[in-house]
Short mmCIF file of N, CA, C and O in Angstrom, two decimals:
data_model
loop_
_atom_site.label_atom_id
_atom_site.label_comp_id
_atom_site.label_asym_id
_atom_site.label_seq_id
_atom_site.Cartn_x
_atom_site.Cartn_y
_atom_site.Cartn_z
N UNK A 1 -11.52 7.54 9.27
CA UNK A 1 -10.43 8.46 9.54
C UNK A 1 -10.71 9.21 10.84
O UNK A 1 -11.84 9.56 11.12
N UNK A 2 -9.68 9.44 11.60
CA UNK A 2 -9.81 10.13 12.89
C UNK A 2 -9.44 11.60 12.72
O UNK A 2 -8.50 12.08 13.31
N UNK A 3 -10.20 12.29 11.91
CA UNK A 3 -9.95 13.69 11.64
C UNK A 3 -11.03 14.54 12.28
O UNK A 3 -12.18 14.15 12.37
N UNK A 4 -10.61 15.77 12.66
CA UNK A 4 -11.60 16.75 13.08
C UNK A 4 -11.94 17.61 11.86
O UNK A 4 -11.44 17.36 10.76
N UNK A 5 -12.78 18.61 12.07
CA UNK A 5 -13.24 19.44 10.96
C UNK A 5 -12.07 20.10 10.22
O UNK A 5 -12.06 20.17 8.98
N UNK A 6 -11.08 20.58 10.95
CA UNK A 6 -9.94 21.24 10.30
C UNK A 6 -9.14 20.27 9.43
O UNK A 6 -8.70 20.63 8.34
N UNK A 7 -8.97 19.04 9.90
CA UNK A 7 -8.29 18.03 9.09
C UNK A 7 -9.09 17.71 7.83
O UNK A 7 -8.52 17.56 6.74
N UNK A 8 -10.39 17.59 8.00
CA UNK A 8 -11.26 17.30 6.86
C UNK A 8 -11.11 18.37 5.79
O UNK A 8 -10.90 18.07 4.61
N UNK A 9 -11.20 19.63 6.21
CA UNK A 9 -11.13 20.73 5.25
C UNK A 9 -9.75 20.84 4.61
O UNK A 9 -9.63 21.12 3.41
N UNK A 10 -8.71 20.59 5.38
CA UNK A 10 -7.34 20.63 4.82
C UNK A 10 -7.19 19.54 3.76
O UNK A 10 -6.58 19.75 2.71
N UNK A 11 -7.75 18.36 4.04
CA UNK A 11 -7.69 17.26 3.07
C UNK A 11 -8.44 17.64 1.79
O UNK A 11 -7.93 17.43 0.68
N UNK A 12 -9.64 18.20 1.94
CA UNK A 12 -10.42 18.59 0.77
C UNK A 12 -9.68 19.64 -0.04
O UNK A 12 -9.64 19.58 -1.28
N UNK A 13 -9.04 20.61 0.64
CA UNK A 13 -8.26 21.64 -0.06
C UNK A 13 -7.12 21.04 -0.86
O UNK A 13 -6.73 21.57 -1.90
N UNK A 14 -6.58 19.92 -0.39
CA UNK A 14 -5.43 19.31 -1.06
C UNK A 14 -5.82 18.46 -2.27
O UNK A 14 -4.96 18.12 -3.09
N UNK A 15 -7.08 18.12 -2.38
CA UNK A 15 -7.52 17.24 -3.47
C UNK A 15 -7.39 17.91 -4.83
O UNK A 15 -7.71 19.10 -4.99
N UNK A 16 -6.93 17.13 -5.79
CA UNK A 16 -6.86 17.58 -7.18
C UNK A 16 -6.26 18.97 -7.33
O UNK A 16 -6.83 19.85 -7.99
N UNK A 17 -5.12 19.17 -6.70
CA UNK A 17 -4.38 20.44 -6.79
C UNK A 17 -5.21 21.65 -6.38
O UNK A 17 -5.13 22.71 -6.98
N UNK A 18 -6.05 21.48 -5.36
CA UNK A 18 -6.81 22.61 -4.83
C UNK A 18 -8.10 22.91 -5.58
O UNK A 18 -8.71 23.98 -5.38
N UNK A 19 -8.54 21.98 -6.39
CA UNK A 19 -9.75 22.20 -7.20
C UNK A 19 -10.96 22.62 -6.37
O UNK A 19 -11.79 23.42 -6.81
N UNK A 20 -11.06 22.11 -5.14
CA UNK A 20 -12.27 22.35 -4.33
C UNK A 20 -12.11 23.49 -3.32
O UNK A 20 -13.02 23.73 -2.53
N UNK A 21 -10.99 24.21 -3.38
CA UNK A 21 -10.78 25.34 -2.45
C UNK A 21 -11.90 26.38 -2.50
O UNK A 21 -12.29 26.90 -1.46
N UNK A 22 -12.46 26.67 -3.67
CA UNK A 22 -13.54 27.66 -3.70
C UNK A 22 -14.76 27.25 -2.88
O UNK A 22 -15.59 28.10 -2.53
N UNK A 23 -14.89 25.98 -2.55
CA UNK A 23 -16.06 25.48 -1.81
C UNK A 23 -15.82 25.36 -0.30
O UNK A 23 -16.75 25.02 0.44
N UNK A 24 -14.61 25.65 0.15
CA UNK A 24 -14.24 25.39 1.55
C UNK A 24 -15.14 26.13 2.55
O UNK A 24 -15.59 25.54 3.53
N UNK A 25 -15.42 27.40 2.31
CA UNK A 25 -16.25 28.17 3.26
C UNK A 25 -17.65 27.56 3.38
O UNK A 25 -18.17 27.40 4.51
N UNK A 26 -18.25 27.17 2.25
CA UNK A 26 -19.58 26.56 2.30
C UNK A 26 -19.54 25.17 2.93
O UNK A 26 -20.45 24.79 3.67
N UNK A 27 -18.47 24.42 2.65
CA UNK A 27 -18.33 23.09 3.27
C UNK A 27 -18.17 23.23 4.78
O UNK A 27 -18.81 22.50 5.54
N UNK A 28 -17.34 24.19 5.19
CA UNK A 28 -17.14 24.41 6.64
C UNK A 28 -18.48 24.74 7.31
O UNK A 28 -18.84 24.15 8.33
N UNK A 29 -19.24 25.64 6.70
CA UNK A 29 -20.53 26.04 7.26
C UNK A 29 -21.50 24.85 7.30
O UNK A 29 -22.15 24.61 8.32
N UNK A 30 -21.57 24.11 6.20
CA UNK A 30 -22.48 22.97 6.14
C UNK A 30 -22.08 21.86 7.10
O UNK A 30 -22.92 21.31 7.82
N UNK A 31 -20.77 21.52 7.12
CA UNK A 31 -20.30 20.46 8.03
C UNK A 31 -20.55 20.85 9.48
O UNK A 31 -20.99 20.04 10.29
N UNK A 32 -20.30 22.11 9.77
CA UNK A 32 -20.50 22.59 11.14
C UNK A 32 -21.99 22.54 11.52
O UNK A 32 -22.35 22.07 12.60
N UNK A 33 -22.83 23.01 10.61
CA UNK A 33 -24.27 23.02 10.85
C UNK A 33 -24.83 21.61 11.03
O UNK A 33 -25.66 21.36 11.89
N UNK A 34 -24.35 20.67 10.22
CA UNK A 34 -24.85 19.29 10.25
C UNK A 34 -24.05 18.39 11.20
O UNK A 34 -24.31 17.20 11.28
N UNK A 35 -23.05 18.97 11.86
CA UNK A 35 -22.20 18.22 12.80
C UNK A 35 -21.42 17.09 12.13
O UNK A 35 -21.21 16.03 12.71
N UNK A 36 -21.01 17.34 10.89
CA UNK A 36 -20.10 16.41 10.21
C UNK A 36 -18.70 16.85 10.64
O UNK A 36 -18.00 17.56 9.93
N UNK A 37 -18.33 16.45 11.85
CA UNK A 37 -17.09 16.97 12.44
C UNK A 37 -16.03 15.89 12.63
O UNK A 37 -14.99 16.14 13.22
N UNK A 38 -16.31 14.69 12.12
CA UNK A 38 -15.34 13.61 12.18
C UNK A 38 -15.14 13.04 10.78
O UNK A 38 -16.10 12.90 10.03
N UNK A 39 -13.92 12.71 10.47
CA UNK A 39 -13.61 12.16 9.15
C UNK A 39 -14.38 10.90 8.83
O UNK A 39 -14.72 10.65 7.67
N UNK A 40 -14.70 10.12 9.85
CA UNK A 40 -15.42 8.87 9.62
C UNK A 40 -16.83 9.10 9.06
O UNK A 40 -17.43 8.19 8.50
N UNK A 41 -17.35 10.33 9.19
CA UNK A 41 -18.68 10.65 8.67
C UNK A 41 -18.66 10.96 7.16
O UNK A 41 -19.69 10.90 6.51
N UNK A 42 -17.50 11.33 6.64
CA UNK A 42 -17.43 11.79 5.25
C UNK A 42 -17.98 10.80 4.22
O UNK A 42 -18.67 11.22 3.30
N UNK A 43 -17.70 9.50 4.32
CA UNK A 43 -18.23 8.60 3.29
C UNK A 43 -19.76 8.59 3.19
O UNK A 43 -20.30 8.15 2.17
N UNK A 44 -20.43 9.09 4.20
CA UNK A 44 -21.89 9.13 4.18
C UNK A 44 -22.45 10.43 3.60
O UNK A 44 -23.66 10.55 3.40
N UNK A 45 -21.58 11.38 3.32
CA UNK A 45 -22.02 12.65 2.73
C UNK A 45 -22.29 12.41 1.24
O UNK A 45 -21.41 11.95 0.51
N UNK A 46 -23.50 12.70 0.82
CA UNK A 46 -23.88 12.43 -0.58
C UNK A 46 -24.08 13.73 -1.35
O UNK A 46 -23.93 14.83 -0.82
N UNK A 47 -24.46 13.57 -2.62
CA UNK A 47 -24.63 14.73 -3.48
C UNK A 47 -25.73 15.66 -2.97
O UNK A 47 -25.59 16.89 -3.02
N UNK A 48 -26.82 15.12 -2.47
CA UNK A 48 -27.91 15.96 -1.96
C UNK A 48 -27.45 16.80 -0.77
O UNK A 48 -27.86 17.96 -0.63
N UNK A 49 -26.62 16.21 0.07
CA UNK A 49 -26.09 16.95 1.21
C UNK A 49 -25.24 18.12 0.71
O UNK A 49 -25.38 19.25 1.20
N UNK A 50 -24.38 17.85 -0.27
CA UNK A 50 -23.54 18.92 -0.82
C UNK A 50 -24.38 19.99 -1.51
O UNK A 50 -24.06 21.18 -1.46
N UNK A 51 -25.46 19.58 -2.13
CA UNK A 51 -26.37 20.54 -2.76
C UNK A 51 -27.00 21.43 -1.69
O UNK A 51 -27.13 22.64 -1.88
N UNK A 52 -27.36 20.83 -0.55
CA UNK A 52 -27.93 21.60 0.56
C UNK A 52 -26.91 22.58 1.13
O UNK A 52 -27.27 23.64 1.64
N UNK A 53 -25.62 22.22 1.02
CA UNK A 53 -24.55 23.14 1.46
C UNK A 53 -24.28 24.23 0.42
O UNK A 53 -23.39 25.04 0.59
N UNK A 54 -25.04 24.19 -0.68
CA UNK A 54 -24.93 25.15 -1.78
C UNK A 54 -23.60 25.03 -2.54
O UNK A 54 -23.02 26.03 -2.98
N UNK A 55 -23.13 23.79 -2.67
CA UNK A 55 -21.95 23.54 -3.49
C UNK A 55 -22.41 23.52 -4.94
O UNK A 55 -23.18 22.64 -5.35
N UNK A 56 -21.97 24.53 -5.68
CA UNK A 56 -22.39 24.67 -7.07
C UNK A 56 -21.61 23.71 -7.95
O UNK A 56 -20.47 23.37 -7.68
N UNK A 57 -22.27 23.27 -8.99
CA UNK A 57 -21.60 22.43 -9.98
C UNK A 57 -21.78 20.95 -9.72
O UNK A 57 -21.25 20.40 -8.76
N UNK A 58 -22.55 20.34 -10.60
CA UNK A 58 -22.84 18.91 -10.50
C UNK A 58 -21.54 18.09 -10.46
O UNK A 58 -21.39 17.20 -9.64
N UNK A 59 -20.61 18.41 -11.34
CA UNK A 59 -19.37 17.64 -11.44
C UNK A 59 -18.55 17.74 -10.15
O UNK A 59 -18.01 16.73 -9.67
N UNK A 60 -18.48 18.93 -9.58
CA UNK A 60 -17.75 19.09 -8.32
C UNK A 60 -18.40 18.27 -7.21
O UNK A 60 -17.71 17.61 -6.43
N UNK A 61 -19.72 18.30 -7.14
CA UNK A 61 -20.42 17.51 -6.11
C UNK A 61 -20.15 16.02 -6.30
O UNK A 61 -19.84 15.30 -5.35
N UNK A 62 -20.28 15.55 -7.54
CA UNK A 62 -20.05 14.13 -7.83
C UNK A 62 -18.62 13.71 -7.47
O UNK A 62 -18.42 12.67 -6.85
N UNK A 63 -17.66 14.53 -7.85
CA UNK A 63 -16.27 14.18 -7.58
C UNK A 63 -15.94 14.23 -6.09
O UNK A 63 -15.20 13.37 -5.59
N UNK A 64 -16.51 15.19 -5.39
CA UNK A 64 -16.31 15.23 -3.93
C UNK A 64 -16.88 13.98 -3.26
O UNK A 64 -16.25 13.38 -2.40
N UNK A 65 -18.08 13.60 -3.69
CA UNK A 65 -18.71 12.40 -3.13
C UNK A 65 -17.82 11.19 -3.39
O UNK A 65 -17.63 10.35 -2.49
N UNK A 66 -17.25 11.09 -4.58
CA UNK A 66 -16.35 9.97 -4.88
C UNK A 66 -15.11 9.98 -3.99
O UNK A 66 -14.67 8.93 -3.50
N UNK A 67 -14.57 11.16 -3.75
CA UNK A 67 -13.42 11.27 -2.83
C UNK A 67 -13.82 10.84 -1.42
O UNK A 67 -13.07 10.13 -0.75
N UNK A 68 -14.99 11.26 -0.99
CA UNK A 68 -15.46 10.89 0.36
C UNK A 68 -15.64 9.37 0.46
O UNK A 68 -15.23 8.76 1.45
N UNK A 69 -16.22 8.77 -0.57
CA UNK A 69 -16.44 7.32 -0.56
C UNK A 69 -15.11 6.56 -0.62
O UNK A 69 -15.02 5.46 -0.10
N UNK A 70 -14.12 7.17 -1.26
CA UNK A 70 -12.82 6.49 -1.35
C UNK A 70 -12.20 6.29 0.03
O UNK A 70 -11.45 5.35 0.24
N UNK A 71 -12.57 7.16 0.97
CA UNK A 71 -12.05 7.00 2.33
C UNK A 71 -12.58 5.71 2.95
O UNK A 71 -11.86 5.01 3.67
N UNK A 72 -13.83 5.39 2.67
CA UNK A 72 -14.43 4.16 3.19
C UNK A 72 -13.74 2.95 2.56
O UNK A 72 -13.44 1.98 3.23
N UNK A 73 -13.49 3.02 1.26
CA UNK A 73 -12.81 1.94 0.55
C UNK A 73 -11.40 1.75 1.10
O UNK A 73 -10.97 0.63 1.34
N UNK A 74 -10.69 2.86 1.32
CA UNK A 74 -9.34 2.78 1.87
C UNK A 74 -9.36 2.20 3.27
O UNK A 74 -8.53 1.37 3.63
N UNK A 75 -10.32 2.63 4.08
CA UNK A 75 -10.43 2.13 5.45
C UNK A 75 -10.71 0.64 5.45
O UNK A 75 -10.13 -0.12 6.24
N UNK A 76 -11.60 0.20 4.56
CA UNK A 76 -11.90 -1.24 4.47
C UNK A 76 -10.67 -2.01 4.03
O UNK A 76 -10.36 -3.06 4.57
N UNK A 77 -9.94 -1.45 3.06
CA UNK A 77 -8.73 -2.12 2.59
C UNK A 77 -7.70 -2.20 3.71
O UNK A 77 -7.05 -3.22 3.89
N UNK A 78 -7.57 -1.12 4.47
CA UNK A 78 -6.62 -1.13 5.59
C UNK A 78 -7.06 -2.14 6.64
O UNK A 78 -6.24 -2.86 7.20
N UNK A 79 -8.37 -2.20 6.87
CA UNK A 79 -8.88 -3.19 7.82
C UNK A 79 -8.59 -4.60 7.35
O UNK A 79 -8.18 -5.46 8.12
N UNK A 80 -8.79 -4.86 6.05
CA UNK A 80 -8.49 -6.17 5.49
C UNK A 80 -7.00 -6.47 5.57
O UNK A 80 -6.61 -7.60 5.81
N UNK A 81 -6.18 -5.44 5.36
CA UNK A 81 -4.74 -5.64 5.47
C UNK A 81 -4.39 -6.03 6.90
O UNK A 81 -3.54 -6.90 7.11
N UNK A 82 -5.02 -5.38 7.86
CA UNK A 82 -4.75 -5.71 9.26
C UNK A 82 -5.13 -7.14 9.57
O UNK A 82 -4.40 -7.86 10.24
N UNK A 83 -6.29 -7.56 9.08
CA UNK A 83 -6.74 -8.94 9.30
C UNK A 83 -5.78 -9.91 8.62
O UNK A 83 -5.35 -10.90 9.21
N UNK A 84 -5.42 -9.60 7.38
CA UNK A 84 -4.51 -10.46 6.64
C UNK A 84 -3.15 -10.52 7.33
O UNK A 84 -2.57 -11.59 7.47
N UNK A 85 -2.67 -9.37 7.78
CA UNK A 85 -1.38 -9.35 8.48
C UNK A 85 -1.44 -10.18 9.75
O UNK A 85 -0.50 -10.91 10.07
N UNK A 86 -2.54 -10.09 10.47
CA UNK A 86 -2.69 -10.88 11.70
C UNK A 86 -2.71 -12.36 11.38
O UNK A 86 -2.08 -13.17 12.06
N UNK A 87 -3.45 -12.73 10.31
CA UNK A 87 -3.49 -14.14 9.91
C UNK A 87 -2.11 -14.63 9.49
O UNK A 87 -1.69 -15.73 9.84
N UNK A 88 -1.39 -13.79 8.75
CA UNK A 88 -0.05 -14.17 8.32
C UNK A 88 0.87 -14.32 9.52
O UNK A 88 1.69 -15.23 9.58
N UNK A 89 0.73 -13.43 10.48
CA UNK A 89 1.55 -13.48 11.67
C UNK A 89 1.31 -14.78 12.44
O UNK A 89 2.26 -15.43 12.89
N UNK A 90 0.05 -15.17 12.57
CA UNK A 90 -0.28 -16.43 13.25
C UNK A 90 0.33 -17.60 12.49
O UNK A 90 0.94 -18.50 13.08
N UNK A 91 0.18 -17.59 11.17
CA UNK A 91 0.72 -18.67 10.34
C UNK A 91 2.24 -18.73 10.48
O UNK A 91 2.81 -19.81 10.66
N UNK A 92 2.90 -17.56 10.41
CA UNK A 92 4.35 -17.52 10.55
C UNK A 92 4.78 -18.02 11.92
O UNK A 92 5.77 -18.74 12.05
N UNK A 93 4.02 -17.66 12.94
CA UNK A 93 4.33 -18.09 14.29
C UNK A 93 4.23 -19.62 14.39
O UNK A 93 5.08 -20.28 14.98
N UNK A 94 3.19 -20.20 13.79
CA UNK A 94 3.02 -21.65 13.80
C UNK A 94 4.18 -22.31 13.06
O UNK A 94 4.72 -23.32 13.52
N UNK A 95 4.54 -21.76 11.90
CA UNK A 95 5.64 -22.33 11.13
C UNK A 95 6.96 -22.23 11.90
O UNK A 95 7.75 -23.16 11.91
N UNK A 96 7.16 -21.11 12.56
CA UNK A 96 8.38 -20.92 13.35
C UNK A 96 8.43 -21.94 14.49
O UNK A 96 9.47 -22.55 14.73
N UNK A 97 7.30 -22.14 15.17
CA UNK A 97 7.26 -23.14 16.25
C UNK A 97 7.50 -24.54 15.71
O UNK A 97 8.18 -25.35 16.35
N UNK A 98 6.93 -24.83 14.55
CA UNK A 98 7.12 -26.14 13.93
C UNK A 98 8.60 -26.37 13.64
O UNK A 98 9.14 -27.44 13.92
N UNK A 99 9.25 -25.34 13.09
CA UNK A 99 10.68 -25.45 12.79
C UNK A 99 11.50 -25.63 14.06
O UNK A 99 12.42 -26.44 14.11
N UNK A 100 11.15 -24.88 15.10
CA UNK A 100 11.86 -25.02 16.38
C UNK A 100 11.70 -26.42 16.93
O UNK A 100 12.66 -27.01 17.43
N UNK A 101 10.49 -26.98 16.84
CA UNK A 101 10.26 -28.34 17.32
C UNK A 101 11.07 -29.35 16.51
O UNK A 101 11.61 -30.31 17.07
N UNK A 102 11.15 -29.14 15.20
CA UNK A 102 11.94 -30.05 14.37
C UNK A 102 13.41 -29.96 14.75
O UNK A 102 14.10 -30.98 14.82
N UNK A 103 13.90 -28.77 15.02
CA UNK A 103 15.30 -28.60 15.43
C UNK A 103 15.54 -29.29 16.76
O UNK A 103 16.54 -29.99 16.94
N UNK A 104 14.62 -29.15 17.69
CA UNK A 104 14.74 -29.81 18.99
C UNK A 104 14.76 -31.32 18.79
O UNK A 104 15.59 -32.02 19.38
N UNK A 105 13.88 -31.84 17.94
CA UNK A 105 13.85 -33.28 17.67
C UNK A 105 15.16 -33.76 17.06
O UNK A 105 15.68 -34.80 17.43
N UNK A 106 15.70 -33.01 16.12
CA UNK A 106 16.97 -33.37 15.49
C UNK A 106 18.08 -33.36 16.55
O UNK A 106 18.90 -34.27 16.61
N UNK A 107 18.08 -32.33 17.39
CA UNK A 107 19.09 -32.26 18.45
C UNK A 107 18.97 -33.44 19.40
O UNK A 107 19.97 -34.00 19.84
N UNK A 108 17.74 -33.83 19.74
CA UNK A 108 17.52 -34.99 20.61
C UNK A 108 18.08 -36.25 19.96
O UNK A 108 18.75 -37.05 20.61
N UNK A 109 17.81 -36.43 18.68
CA UNK A 109 18.30 -37.60 17.96
C UNK A 109 19.82 -37.60 17.95
O UNK A 109 20.46 -38.64 18.21
N UNK A 110 20.43 -36.44 17.67
CA UNK A 110 21.89 -36.34 17.65
C UNK A 110 22.47 -36.66 19.02
O UNK A 110 23.48 -37.36 19.14
N UNK A 111 21.83 -36.16 20.07
CA UNK A 111 22.33 -36.44 21.42
C UNK A 111 22.23 -37.92 21.74
O UNK A 111 23.16 -38.51 22.29
N UNK A 112 21.15 -38.56 21.35
CA UNK A 112 20.98 -40.00 21.59
C UNK A 112 22.02 -40.78 20.81
O UNK A 112 22.62 -41.74 21.30
N UNK A 113 22.28 -40.38 19.55
CA UNK A 113 23.30 -41.05 18.76
C UNK A 113 24.68 -40.88 19.39
O UNK A 113 25.46 -41.82 19.44
N UNK A 114 24.96 -39.68 19.89
CA UNK A 114 26.24 -39.44 20.55
C UNK A 114 26.37 -40.30 21.80
O UNK A 114 27.43 -40.83 22.10
N UNK A 115 25.28 -40.43 22.53
CA UNK A 115 25.30 -41.26 23.74
C UNK A 115 25.57 -42.71 23.37
O UNK A 115 26.34 -43.40 24.03
N UNK A 116 24.97 -43.20 22.27
CA UNK A 116 25.20 -44.58 21.83
C UNK A 116 26.65 -44.77 21.46
O UNK A 116 27.27 -45.78 21.81
N UNK A 117 27.21 -43.77 20.76
CA UNK A 117 28.62 -43.88 20.40
C UNK A 117 29.50 -43.87 21.63
O UNK A 117 30.49 -44.59 21.69
N UNK A 118 29.12 -43.11 22.60
CA UNK A 118 29.89 -43.06 23.84
C UNK A 118 29.85 -44.41 24.54
O UNK A 118 30.86 -44.90 25.02
N UNK A 119 28.69 -45.02 24.55
CA UNK A 119 28.55 -46.32 25.19
C UNK A 119 29.39 -47.34 24.44
O UNK A 119 30.15 -48.11 25.03
N UNK A 120 29.29 -47.32 23.13
CA UNK A 120 30.09 -48.24 22.32
C UNK A 120 31.56 -47.97 22.56
O UNK A 120 32.36 -48.89 22.76
N UNK A 121 31.94 -46.71 22.59
CA UNK A 121 33.33 -46.35 22.82
C UNK A 121 33.79 -46.83 24.19
O UNK A 121 34.90 -47.35 24.34
N UNK A 122 32.95 -46.69 25.23
CA UNK A 122 33.30 -47.14 26.56
C UNK A 122 33.49 -48.65 26.58
O UNK A 122 34.41 -49.17 27.21
N UNK A 123 32.63 -49.39 25.87
CA UNK A 123 32.76 -50.84 25.80
C UNK A 123 34.06 -51.21 25.11
O UNK A 123 34.77 -52.12 25.53
N UNK A 124 34.36 -50.48 24.03
CA UNK A 124 35.60 -50.75 23.32
C UNK A 124 36.80 -50.52 24.22
O UNK A 124 37.76 -51.29 24.22
N UNK A 125 36.74 -49.45 25.01
CA UNK A 125 37.84 -49.15 25.94
C UNK A 125 37.97 -50.26 26.97
O UNK A 125 39.08 -50.74 27.28
N UNK A 126 36.86 -50.73 27.50
CA UNK A 126 36.87 -51.83 28.47
C UNK A 126 37.47 -53.09 27.86
O UNK A 126 38.29 -53.76 28.47
N UNK A 127 37.08 -53.38 26.61
CA UNK A 127 37.60 -54.56 25.94
C UNK A 127 39.08 -54.44 25.74
O UNK A 127 39.85 -55.39 25.93
N UNK A 128 39.54 -53.25 25.36
CA UNK A 128 40.97 -53.04 25.14
C UNK A 128 41.71 -53.20 26.44
O UNK A 128 42.76 -53.86 26.51
N UNK A 129 41.17 -52.66 27.52
CA UNK A 129 41.80 -52.78 28.83
C UNK A 129 41.88 -54.23 29.26
O UNK A 129 42.91 -54.71 29.75
N UNK A 130 40.80 -54.95 29.06
CA UNK A 130 40.77 -56.37 29.45
C UNK A 130 41.77 -57.15 28.60
O UNK A 130 42.53 -57.98 29.10
N UNK A 131 41.80 -56.88 27.33
CA UNK A 131 42.73 -57.60 26.45
C UNK A 131 44.18 -57.27 26.80
O UNK A 131 45.05 -58.14 26.67
N UNK A 132 44.43 -56.05 27.20
CA UNK A 132 45.79 -55.66 27.56
C UNK A 132 46.23 -56.31 28.87
O UNK A 132 47.41 -56.55 29.07
N UNK A 133 45.32 -56.58 29.75
CA UNK A 133 45.63 -57.18 31.04
C UNK A 133 45.98 -58.65 30.86
O UNK A 133 46.70 -59.23 31.66
N UNK A 134 45.46 -59.27 29.87
CA UNK A 134 45.70 -60.70 29.71
C UNK A 134 46.90 -61.02 28.90
O UNK A 134 47.78 -60.49 28.52
#
């Protein structure tokens, strides 16, 4: 995540209907002291780090760590989605080109058939003209 410290803290405040708001001042102090100032660092924050920030309550520390790790999971999923979307786009592009080539081939065949009919028609016209002259 491309968040600064303020974004990080706002996100934490929003979790679980504000459950972690009482810890915001200590988190701000700890993150600032340890230079955890980018969202991408959050998945690496563990329970011991939160304990060092004096975040009271084992359950709160565990749940915060799970929220932090979920960012890594979401980022990986988004990355996989991007790769999958790119692969799908390439596949769709190939299929689209294949269809365009098939349409061009069909059009070529139709044009050749029309030309043959025109030639036959011209011969028929010549024959009719010759027969009418005689």
